[in-house]
PDB file of C-alpha atoms in Angstrom:
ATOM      1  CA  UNK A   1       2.831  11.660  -5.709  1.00 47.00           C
ATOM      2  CA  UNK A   2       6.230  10.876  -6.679  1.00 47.00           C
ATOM      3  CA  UNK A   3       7.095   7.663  -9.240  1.00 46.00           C
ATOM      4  CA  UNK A   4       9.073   4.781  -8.364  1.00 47.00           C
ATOM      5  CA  UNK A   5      12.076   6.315 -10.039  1.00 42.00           C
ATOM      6  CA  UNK A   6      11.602   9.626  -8.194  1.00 43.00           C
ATOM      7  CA  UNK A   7      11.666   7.907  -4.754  1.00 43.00           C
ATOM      8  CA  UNK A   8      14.444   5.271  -4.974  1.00 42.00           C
ATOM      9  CA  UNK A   9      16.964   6.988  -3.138  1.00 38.00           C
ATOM     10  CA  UNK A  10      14.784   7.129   0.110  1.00 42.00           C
ATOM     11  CA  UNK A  11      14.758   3.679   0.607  1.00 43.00           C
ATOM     12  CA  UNK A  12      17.521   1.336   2.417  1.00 42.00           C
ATOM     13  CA  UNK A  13      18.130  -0.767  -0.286  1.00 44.00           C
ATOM     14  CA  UNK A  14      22.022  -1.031  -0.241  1.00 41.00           C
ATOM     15  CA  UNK A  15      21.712  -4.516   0.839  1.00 45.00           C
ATOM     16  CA  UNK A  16      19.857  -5.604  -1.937  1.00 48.00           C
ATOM     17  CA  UNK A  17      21.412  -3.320  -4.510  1.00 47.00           C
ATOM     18  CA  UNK A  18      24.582  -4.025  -4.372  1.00 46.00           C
ATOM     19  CA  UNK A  19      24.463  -7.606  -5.554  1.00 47.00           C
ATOM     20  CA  UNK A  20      26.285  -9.000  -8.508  1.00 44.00           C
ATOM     21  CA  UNK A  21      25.192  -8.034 -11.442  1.00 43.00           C
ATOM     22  CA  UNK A  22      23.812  -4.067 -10.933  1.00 41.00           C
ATOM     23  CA  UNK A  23      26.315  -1.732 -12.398  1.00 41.00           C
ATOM     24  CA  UNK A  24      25.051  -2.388 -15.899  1.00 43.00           C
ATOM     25  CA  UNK A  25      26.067   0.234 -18.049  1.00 38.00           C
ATOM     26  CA  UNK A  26      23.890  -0.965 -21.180  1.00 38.00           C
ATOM     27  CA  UNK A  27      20.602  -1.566 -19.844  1.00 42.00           C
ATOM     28  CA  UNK A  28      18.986   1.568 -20.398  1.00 40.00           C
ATOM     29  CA  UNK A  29      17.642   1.982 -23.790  1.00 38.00           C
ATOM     30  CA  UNK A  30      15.331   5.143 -22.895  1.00 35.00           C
ATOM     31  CA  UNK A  31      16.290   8.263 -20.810  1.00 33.00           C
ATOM     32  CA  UNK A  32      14.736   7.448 -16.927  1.00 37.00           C
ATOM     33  CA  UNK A  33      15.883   9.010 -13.673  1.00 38.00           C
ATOM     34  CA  UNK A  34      17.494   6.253 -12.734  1.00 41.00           C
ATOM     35  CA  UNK A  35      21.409   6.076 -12.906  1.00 41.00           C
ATOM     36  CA  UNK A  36      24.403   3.729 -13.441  1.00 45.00           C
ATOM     37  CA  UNK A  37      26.028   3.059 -10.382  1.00 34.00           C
ATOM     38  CA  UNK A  38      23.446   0.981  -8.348  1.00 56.00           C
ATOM     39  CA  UNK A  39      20.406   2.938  -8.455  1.00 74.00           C
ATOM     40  CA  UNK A  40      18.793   0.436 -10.922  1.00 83.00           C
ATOM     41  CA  UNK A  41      18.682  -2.518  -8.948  1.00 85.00           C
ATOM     42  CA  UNK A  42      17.266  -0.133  -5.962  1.00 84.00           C
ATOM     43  CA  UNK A  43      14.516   0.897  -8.574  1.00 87.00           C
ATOM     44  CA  UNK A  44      13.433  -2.223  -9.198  1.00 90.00           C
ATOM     45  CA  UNK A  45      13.152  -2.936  -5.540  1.00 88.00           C
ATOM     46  CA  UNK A  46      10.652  -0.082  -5.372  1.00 85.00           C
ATOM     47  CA  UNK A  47       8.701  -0.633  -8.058  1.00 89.00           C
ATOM     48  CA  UNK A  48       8.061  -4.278  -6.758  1.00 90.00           C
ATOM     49  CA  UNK A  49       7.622  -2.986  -3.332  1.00 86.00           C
ATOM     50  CA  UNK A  50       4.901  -0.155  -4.350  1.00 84.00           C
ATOM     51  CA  UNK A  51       3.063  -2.281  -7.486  1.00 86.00           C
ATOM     52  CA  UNK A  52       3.688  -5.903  -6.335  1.00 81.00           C
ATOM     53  CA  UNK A  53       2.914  -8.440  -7.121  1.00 89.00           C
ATOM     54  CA  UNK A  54       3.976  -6.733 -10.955  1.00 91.00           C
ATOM     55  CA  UNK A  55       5.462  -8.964 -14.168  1.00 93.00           C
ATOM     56  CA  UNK A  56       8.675  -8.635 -15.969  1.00 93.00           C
ATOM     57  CA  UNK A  57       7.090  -6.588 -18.442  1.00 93.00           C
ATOM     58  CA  UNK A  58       5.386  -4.199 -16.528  1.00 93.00           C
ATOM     59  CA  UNK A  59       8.901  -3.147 -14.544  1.00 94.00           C
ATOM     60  CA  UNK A  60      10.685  -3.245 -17.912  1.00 93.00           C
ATOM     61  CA  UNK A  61       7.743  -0.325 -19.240  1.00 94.00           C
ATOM     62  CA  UNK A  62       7.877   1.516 -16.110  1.00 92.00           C
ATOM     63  CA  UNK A  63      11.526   1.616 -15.528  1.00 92.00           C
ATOM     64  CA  UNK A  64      12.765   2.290 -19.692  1.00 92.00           C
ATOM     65  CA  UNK A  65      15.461  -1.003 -19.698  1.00 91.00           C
ATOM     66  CA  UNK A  66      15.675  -4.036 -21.506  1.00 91.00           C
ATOM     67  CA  UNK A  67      14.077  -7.614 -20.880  1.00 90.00           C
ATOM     68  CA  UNK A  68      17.668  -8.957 -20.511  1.00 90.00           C
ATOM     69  CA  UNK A  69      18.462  -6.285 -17.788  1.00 91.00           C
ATOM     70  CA  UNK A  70      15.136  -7.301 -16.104  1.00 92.00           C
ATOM     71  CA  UNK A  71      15.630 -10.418 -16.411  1.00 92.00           C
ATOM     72  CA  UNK A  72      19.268 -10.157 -14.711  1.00 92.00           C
ATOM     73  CA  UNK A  73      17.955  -8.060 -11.672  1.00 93.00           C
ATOM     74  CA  UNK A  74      15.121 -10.540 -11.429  1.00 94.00           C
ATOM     75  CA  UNK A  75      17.134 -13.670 -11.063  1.00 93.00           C
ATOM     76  CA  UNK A  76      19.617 -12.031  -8.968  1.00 91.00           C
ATOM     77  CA  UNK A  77      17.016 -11.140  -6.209  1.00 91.00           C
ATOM     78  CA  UNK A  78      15.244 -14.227  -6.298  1.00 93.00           C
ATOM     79  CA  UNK A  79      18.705 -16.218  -5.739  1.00 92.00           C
ATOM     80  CA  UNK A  80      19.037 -13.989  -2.916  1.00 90.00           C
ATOM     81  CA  UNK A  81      15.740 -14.742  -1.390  1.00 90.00           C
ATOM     82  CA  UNK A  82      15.157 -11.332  -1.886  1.00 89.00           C
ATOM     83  CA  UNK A  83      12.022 -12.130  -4.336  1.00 93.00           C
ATOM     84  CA  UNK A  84       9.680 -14.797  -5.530  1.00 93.00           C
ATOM     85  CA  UNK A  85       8.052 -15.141  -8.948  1.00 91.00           C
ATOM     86  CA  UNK A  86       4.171 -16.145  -8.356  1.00 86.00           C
ATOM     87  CA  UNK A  87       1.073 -17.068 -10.499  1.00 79.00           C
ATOM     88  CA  UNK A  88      -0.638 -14.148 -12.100  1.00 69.00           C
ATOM     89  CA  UNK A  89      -3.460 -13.072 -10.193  1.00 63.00           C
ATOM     90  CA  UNK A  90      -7.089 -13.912 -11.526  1.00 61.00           C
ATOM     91  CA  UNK A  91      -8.092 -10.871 -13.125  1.00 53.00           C
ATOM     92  CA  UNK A  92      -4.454 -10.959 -14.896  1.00 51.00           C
ATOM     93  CA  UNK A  93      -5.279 -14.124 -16.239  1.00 52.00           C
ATOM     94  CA  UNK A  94      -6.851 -13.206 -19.925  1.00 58.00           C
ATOM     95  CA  UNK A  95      -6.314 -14.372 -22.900  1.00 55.00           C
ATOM     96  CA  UNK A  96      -4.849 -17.542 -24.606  1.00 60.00           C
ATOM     97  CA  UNK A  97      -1.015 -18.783 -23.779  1.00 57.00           C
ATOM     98  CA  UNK A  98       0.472 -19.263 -20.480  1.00 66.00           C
ATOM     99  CA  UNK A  99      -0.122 -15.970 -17.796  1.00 70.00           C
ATOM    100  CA  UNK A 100       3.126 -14.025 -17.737  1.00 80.00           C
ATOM    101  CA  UNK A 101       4.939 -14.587 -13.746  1.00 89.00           C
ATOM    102  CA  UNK A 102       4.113 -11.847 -11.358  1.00 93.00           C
ATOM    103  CA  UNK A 103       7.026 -11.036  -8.905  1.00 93.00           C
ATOM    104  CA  UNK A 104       6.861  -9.615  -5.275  1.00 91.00           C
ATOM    105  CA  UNK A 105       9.071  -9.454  -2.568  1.00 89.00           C
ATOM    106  CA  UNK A 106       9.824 -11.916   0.133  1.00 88.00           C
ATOM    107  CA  UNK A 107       9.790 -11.461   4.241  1.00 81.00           C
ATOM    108  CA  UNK A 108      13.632 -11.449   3.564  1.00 81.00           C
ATOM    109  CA  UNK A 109      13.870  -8.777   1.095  1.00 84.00           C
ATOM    110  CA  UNK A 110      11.286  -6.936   2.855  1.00 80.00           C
ATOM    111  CA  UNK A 111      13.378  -7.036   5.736  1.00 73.00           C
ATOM    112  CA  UNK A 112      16.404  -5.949   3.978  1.00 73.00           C
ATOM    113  CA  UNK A 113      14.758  -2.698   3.884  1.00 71.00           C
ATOM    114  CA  UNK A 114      15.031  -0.194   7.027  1.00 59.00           C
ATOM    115  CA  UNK A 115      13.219  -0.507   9.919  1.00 55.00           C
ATOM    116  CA  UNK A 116      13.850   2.115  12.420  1.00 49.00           C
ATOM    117  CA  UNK A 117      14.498   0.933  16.346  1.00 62.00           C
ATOM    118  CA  UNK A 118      12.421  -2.086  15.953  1.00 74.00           C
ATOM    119  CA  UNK A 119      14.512  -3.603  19.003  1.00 78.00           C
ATOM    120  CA  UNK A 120      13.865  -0.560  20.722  1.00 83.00           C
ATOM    121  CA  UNK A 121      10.192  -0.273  20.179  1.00 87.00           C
ATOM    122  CA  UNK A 122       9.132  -3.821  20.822  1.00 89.00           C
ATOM    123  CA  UNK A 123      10.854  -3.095  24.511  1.00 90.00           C
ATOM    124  CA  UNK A 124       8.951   0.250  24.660  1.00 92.00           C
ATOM    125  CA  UNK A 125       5.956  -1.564  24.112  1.00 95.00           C
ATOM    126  CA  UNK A 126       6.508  -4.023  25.979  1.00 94.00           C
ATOM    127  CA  UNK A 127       7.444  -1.734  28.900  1.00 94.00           C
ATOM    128  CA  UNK A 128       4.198   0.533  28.317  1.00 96.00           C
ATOM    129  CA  UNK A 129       2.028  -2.768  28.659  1.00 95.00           C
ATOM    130  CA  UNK A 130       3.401  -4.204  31.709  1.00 95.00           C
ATOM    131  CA  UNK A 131       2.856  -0.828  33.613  1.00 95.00           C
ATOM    132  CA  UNK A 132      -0.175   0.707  31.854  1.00 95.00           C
ATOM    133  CA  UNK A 133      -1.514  -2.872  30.811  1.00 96.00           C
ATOM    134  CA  UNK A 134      -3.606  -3.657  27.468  1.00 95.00           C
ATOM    135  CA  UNK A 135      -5.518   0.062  27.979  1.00 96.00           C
ATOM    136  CA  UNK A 136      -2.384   2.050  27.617  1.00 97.00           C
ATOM    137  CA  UNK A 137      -1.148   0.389  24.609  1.00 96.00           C
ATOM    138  CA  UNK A 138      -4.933   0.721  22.967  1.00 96.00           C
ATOM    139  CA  UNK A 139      -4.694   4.238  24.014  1.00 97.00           C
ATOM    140  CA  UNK A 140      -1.229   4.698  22.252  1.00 97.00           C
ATOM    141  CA  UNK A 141      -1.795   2.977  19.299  1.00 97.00           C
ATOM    142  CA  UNK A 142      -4.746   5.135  18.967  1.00 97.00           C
ATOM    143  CA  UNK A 143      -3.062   8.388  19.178  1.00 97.00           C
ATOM    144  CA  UNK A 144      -0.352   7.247  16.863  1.00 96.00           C
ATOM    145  CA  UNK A 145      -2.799   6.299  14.074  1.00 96.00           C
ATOM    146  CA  UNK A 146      -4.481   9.914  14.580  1.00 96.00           C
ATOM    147  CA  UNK A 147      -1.445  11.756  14.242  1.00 96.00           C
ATOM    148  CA  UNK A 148      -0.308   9.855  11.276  1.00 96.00           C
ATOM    149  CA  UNK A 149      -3.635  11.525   9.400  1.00 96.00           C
ATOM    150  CA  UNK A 150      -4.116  13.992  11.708  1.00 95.00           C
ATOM    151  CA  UNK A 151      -3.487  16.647   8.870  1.00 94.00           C
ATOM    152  CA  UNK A 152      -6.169  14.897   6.178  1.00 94.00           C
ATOM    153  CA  UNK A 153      -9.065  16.916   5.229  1.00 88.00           C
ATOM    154  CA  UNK A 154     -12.384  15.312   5.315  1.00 85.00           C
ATOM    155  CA  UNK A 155     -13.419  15.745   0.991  1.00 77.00           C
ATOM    156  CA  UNK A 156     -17.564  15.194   1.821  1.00 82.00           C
ATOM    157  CA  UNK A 157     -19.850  12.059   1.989  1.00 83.00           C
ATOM    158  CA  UNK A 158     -20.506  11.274  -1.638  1.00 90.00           C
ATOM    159  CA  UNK A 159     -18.256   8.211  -3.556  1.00 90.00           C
ATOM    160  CA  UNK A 160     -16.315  10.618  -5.315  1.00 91.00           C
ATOM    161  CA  UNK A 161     -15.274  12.594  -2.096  1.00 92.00           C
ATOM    162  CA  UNK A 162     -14.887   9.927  -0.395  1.00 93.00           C
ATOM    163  CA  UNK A 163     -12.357   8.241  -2.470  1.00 94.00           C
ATOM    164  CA  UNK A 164     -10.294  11.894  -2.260  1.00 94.00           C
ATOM    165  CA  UNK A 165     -10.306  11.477   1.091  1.00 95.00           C
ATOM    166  CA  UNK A 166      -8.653   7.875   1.118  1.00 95.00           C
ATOM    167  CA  UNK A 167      -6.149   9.260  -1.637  1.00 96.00           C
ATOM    168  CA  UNK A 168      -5.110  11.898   1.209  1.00 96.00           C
ATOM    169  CA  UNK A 169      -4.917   9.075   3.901  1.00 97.00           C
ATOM    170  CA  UNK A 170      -2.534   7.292   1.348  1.00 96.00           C
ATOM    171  CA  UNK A 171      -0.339  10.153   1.025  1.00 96.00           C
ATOM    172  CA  UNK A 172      -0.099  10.765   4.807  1.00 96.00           C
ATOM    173  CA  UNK A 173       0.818   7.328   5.438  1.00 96.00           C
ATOM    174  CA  UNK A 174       3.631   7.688   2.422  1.00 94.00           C
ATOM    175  CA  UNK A 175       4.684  10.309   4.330  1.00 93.00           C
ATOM    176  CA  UNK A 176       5.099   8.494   7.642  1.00 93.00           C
ATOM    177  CA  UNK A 177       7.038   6.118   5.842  1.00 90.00           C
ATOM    178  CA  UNK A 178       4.596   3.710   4.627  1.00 92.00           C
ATOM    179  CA  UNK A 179       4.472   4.120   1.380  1.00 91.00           C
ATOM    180  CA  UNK A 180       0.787   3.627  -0.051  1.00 95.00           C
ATOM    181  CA  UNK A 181      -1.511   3.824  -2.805  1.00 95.00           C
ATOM    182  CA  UNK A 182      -5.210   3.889  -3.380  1.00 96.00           C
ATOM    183  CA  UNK A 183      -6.953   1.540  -6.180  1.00 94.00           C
ATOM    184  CA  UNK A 184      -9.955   0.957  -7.332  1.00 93.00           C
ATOM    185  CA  UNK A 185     -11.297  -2.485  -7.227  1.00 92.00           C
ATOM    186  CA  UNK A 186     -15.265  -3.269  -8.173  1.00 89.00           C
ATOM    187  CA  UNK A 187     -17.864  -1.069  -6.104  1.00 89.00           C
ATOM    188  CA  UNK A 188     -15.064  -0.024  -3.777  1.00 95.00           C
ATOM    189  CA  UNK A 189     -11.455   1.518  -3.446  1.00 96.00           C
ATOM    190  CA  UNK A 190      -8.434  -0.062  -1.697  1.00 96.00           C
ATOM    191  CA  UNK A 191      -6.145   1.575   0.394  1.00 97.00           C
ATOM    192  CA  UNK A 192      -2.606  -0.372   0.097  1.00 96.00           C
ATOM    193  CA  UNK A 193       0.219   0.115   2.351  1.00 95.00           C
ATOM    194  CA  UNK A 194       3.308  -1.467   0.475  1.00 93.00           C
ATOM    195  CA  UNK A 195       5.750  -1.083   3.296  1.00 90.00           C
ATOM    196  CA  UNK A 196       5.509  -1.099   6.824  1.00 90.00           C
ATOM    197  CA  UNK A 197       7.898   0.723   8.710  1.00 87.00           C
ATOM    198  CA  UNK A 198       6.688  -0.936  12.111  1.00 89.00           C
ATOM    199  CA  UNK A 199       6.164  -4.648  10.708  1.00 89.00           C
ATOM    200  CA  UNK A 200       8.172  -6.262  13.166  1.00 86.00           C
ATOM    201  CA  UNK A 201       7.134  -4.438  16.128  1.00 92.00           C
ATOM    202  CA  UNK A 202       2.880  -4.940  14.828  1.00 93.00           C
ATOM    203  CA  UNK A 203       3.494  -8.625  14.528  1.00 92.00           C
ATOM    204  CA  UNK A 204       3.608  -8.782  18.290  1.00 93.00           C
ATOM    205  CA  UNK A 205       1.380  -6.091  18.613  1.00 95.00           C
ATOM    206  CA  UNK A 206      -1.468  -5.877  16.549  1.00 95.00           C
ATOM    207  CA  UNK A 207      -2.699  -2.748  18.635  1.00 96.00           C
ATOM    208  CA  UNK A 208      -1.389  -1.157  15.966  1.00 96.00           C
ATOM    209  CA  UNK A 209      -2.881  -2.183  13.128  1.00 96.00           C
ATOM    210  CA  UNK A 210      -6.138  -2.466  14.812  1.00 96.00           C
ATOM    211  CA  UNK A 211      -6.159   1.228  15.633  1.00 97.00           C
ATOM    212  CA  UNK A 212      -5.316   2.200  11.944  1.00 97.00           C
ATOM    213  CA  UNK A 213      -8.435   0.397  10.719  1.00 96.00           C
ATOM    214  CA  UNK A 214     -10.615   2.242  13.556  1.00 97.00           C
ATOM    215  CA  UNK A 215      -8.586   5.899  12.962  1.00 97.00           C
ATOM    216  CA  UNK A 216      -9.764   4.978   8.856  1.00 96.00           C
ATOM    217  CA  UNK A 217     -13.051   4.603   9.692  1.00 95.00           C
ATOM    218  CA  UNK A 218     -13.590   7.518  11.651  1.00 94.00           C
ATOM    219  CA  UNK A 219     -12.057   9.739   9.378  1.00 94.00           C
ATOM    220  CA  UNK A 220     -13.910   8.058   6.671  1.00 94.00           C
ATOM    221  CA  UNK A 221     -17.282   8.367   8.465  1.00 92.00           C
ATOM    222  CA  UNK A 222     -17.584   4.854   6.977  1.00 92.00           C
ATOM    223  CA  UNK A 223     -17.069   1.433   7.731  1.00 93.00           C
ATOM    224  CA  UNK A 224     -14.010   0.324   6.321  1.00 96.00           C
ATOM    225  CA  UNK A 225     -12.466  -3.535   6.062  1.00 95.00           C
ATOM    226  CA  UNK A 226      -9.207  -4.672   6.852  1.00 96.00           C
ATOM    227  CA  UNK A 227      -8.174  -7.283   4.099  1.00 96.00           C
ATOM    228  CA  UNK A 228      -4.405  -8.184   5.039  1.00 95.00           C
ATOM    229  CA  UNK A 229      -1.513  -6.858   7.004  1.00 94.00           C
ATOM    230  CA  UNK A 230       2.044  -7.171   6.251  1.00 93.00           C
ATOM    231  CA  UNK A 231       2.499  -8.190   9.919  1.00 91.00           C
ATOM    232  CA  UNK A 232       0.544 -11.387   9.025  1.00 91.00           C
ATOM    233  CA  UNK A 233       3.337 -11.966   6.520  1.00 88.00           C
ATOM    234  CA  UNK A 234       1.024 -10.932   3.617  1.00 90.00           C
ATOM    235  CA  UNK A 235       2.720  -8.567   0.754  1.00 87.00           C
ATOM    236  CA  UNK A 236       0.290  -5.571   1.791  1.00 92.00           C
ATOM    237  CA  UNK A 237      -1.517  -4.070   4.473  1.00 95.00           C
ATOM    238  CA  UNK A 238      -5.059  -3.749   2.621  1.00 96.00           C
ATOM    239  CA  UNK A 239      -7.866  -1.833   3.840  1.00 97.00           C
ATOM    240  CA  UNK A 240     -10.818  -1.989   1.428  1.00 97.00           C
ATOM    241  CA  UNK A 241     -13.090   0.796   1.782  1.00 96.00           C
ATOM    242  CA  UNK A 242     -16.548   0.072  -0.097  1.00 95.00           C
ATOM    243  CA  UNK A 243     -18.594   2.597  -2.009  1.00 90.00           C
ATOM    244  CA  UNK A 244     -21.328   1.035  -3.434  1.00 69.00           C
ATOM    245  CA  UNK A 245     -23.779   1.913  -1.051  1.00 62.00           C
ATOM    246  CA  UNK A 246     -22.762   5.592  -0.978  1.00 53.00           C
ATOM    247  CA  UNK A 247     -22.956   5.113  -4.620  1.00 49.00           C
ATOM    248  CA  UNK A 248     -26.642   3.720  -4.524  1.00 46.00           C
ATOM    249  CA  UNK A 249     -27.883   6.346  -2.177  1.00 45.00           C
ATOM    250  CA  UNK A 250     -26.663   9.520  -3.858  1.00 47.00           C
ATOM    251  CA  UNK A 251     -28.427   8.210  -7.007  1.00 46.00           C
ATOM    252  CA  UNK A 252     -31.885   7.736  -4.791  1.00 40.00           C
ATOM    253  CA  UNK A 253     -31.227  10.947  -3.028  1.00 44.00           C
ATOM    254  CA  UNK A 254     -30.742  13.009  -6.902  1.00 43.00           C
ATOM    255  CA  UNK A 255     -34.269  11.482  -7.526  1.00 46.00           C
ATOM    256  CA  UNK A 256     -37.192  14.217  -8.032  1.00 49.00           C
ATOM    257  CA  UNK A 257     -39.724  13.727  -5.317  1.00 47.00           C
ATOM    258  CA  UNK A 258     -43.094  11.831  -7.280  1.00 47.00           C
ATOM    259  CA  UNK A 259     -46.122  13.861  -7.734  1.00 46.00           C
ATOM    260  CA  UNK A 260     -48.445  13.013  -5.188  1.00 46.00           C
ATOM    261  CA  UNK A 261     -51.438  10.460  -6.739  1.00 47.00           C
ATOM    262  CA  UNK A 262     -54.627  11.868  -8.107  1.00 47.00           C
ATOM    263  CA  UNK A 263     -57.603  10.809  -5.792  1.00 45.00           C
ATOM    264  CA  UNK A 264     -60.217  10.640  -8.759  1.00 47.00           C
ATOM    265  CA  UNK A 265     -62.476  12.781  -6.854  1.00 48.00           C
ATOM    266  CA  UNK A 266     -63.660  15.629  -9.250  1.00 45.00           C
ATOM    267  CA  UNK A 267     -64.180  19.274  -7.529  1.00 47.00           C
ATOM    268  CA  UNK A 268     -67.005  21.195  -8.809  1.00 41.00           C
TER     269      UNK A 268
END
């Protein structure tokens, strides 16, 4: 899967890249893919966008520049509305001293980025329910979510497969312009969606995202839980899919059967 830096270009970040402040030409101090004339600011967008909600630091490592030239981007964006600095989560917070800020973007700088035909859509939609009613849009949301993964080859049944199989989902939904990752978290692995092309449109249709979380759990052969949606106006569409269980039962099933009891009768 490509990095951060790899991908930049794809997205529609003009908007937000071309604010005051980006052609830096002494921010880099470590060769990165990422150029002079704009492209930083864009990177940073991404990075936030696919890792939020991420610190300072972490985009500073990631990216090869400076504090300062974080720093800059960072203030920029979030004078812009384009980003908000947050508490660290939980499980960041370790150690002594005050947790470092975590950044993420906003609805605004979110919506910054392209979102094909949402007009269009939403009257497509809205169109399809008035003459099919609530059936027809099921029925299409369905067979939208299927295509998306239609390609994804089901790994096996076991925790390890299992979690293959959501790392394929995430790269079909990347490629339908969703841009997601997989992550472990406890007995169980998370399927994040960082971007959703169709945000707008779900938000008055949650057909959509309600089909997605049925189309994962048939492909999974697993029940799977839907923890946020960007639609909701949360920074992620989550889908947590556990493996504990799986986990448990593979370990009883690799048990040797037990040798049946001795009766204590004596044969003679």
């Amino acid at each position: 899967m490509k990095t951060a830096q790899e991908r930049s270009h794809a997205l529609e970040v003009a908007s937000i890249s071309d604010a005051p402040g980006t052609h830096d030409t002494d921010e880099l101090h470590s060769p990165v893919t990422v150029s002079h004339d704009g492209h930083t600011r864009a990177a940073v967008v991404t990075l936030i966008l696919e890792q939020g909600p991420v610190t300072a630091g972490h985009i500073g490592e990631e990216l090869g520049i400076t504090p300062t030239a974080v720093r800059r981007h960072l203030d920029a964006m979030i004078a812009s509305g384009d980003v908000v600095a947050t508490a660290a989560p939980r499980y960041a917070q370790r150690g002594r001293g005050r947790p470092a800020k975590h950044f993420q973007l906003t609805a605004a700088g979110r919506g910054r980025l392209k979102h094909a035909y949402d007009d269009l859509a939403g009257a497509v939609m809205r169109r399809l329910r008035r003459i099919g009613g609530e059936e027809a849009v099921q029925e299409f949301a369905r067979d939208r979510a299927q295509e998306i993964v239609s390609e994804v080859q089901v790994s096996g049944s076991s925790a390890e497969e299992l979690e293959r199989t959501a790392e394929e989902i995430a790269e079909a939904l990347t490629s339908a312009g969703f841009s997601a990752t997989t992550r472990r978290v406890g007995n169980g692995v998370q399927i994040c969606q960082h971007h959703c092309p169709v945000a707008h449109v779900a938000s008055e249709f949650p057909e959509l995202c309600e089909a997605e979380t049925a189309v994962f759990t048939q492909k999974l052969g697993t029940h799977v839980q839907r923890l946020a949606t960007i639609a909701n106006g949360d920074c992620a569409c989550t889908t947590h899919v556990p493996l504990a269980n799986l986990q448990v039962a593979n370990q009883v099933d690799a048990q040797p059967a037990s040798a049946p009891a001795a009766s204590g009768r004596s044969h003679t």
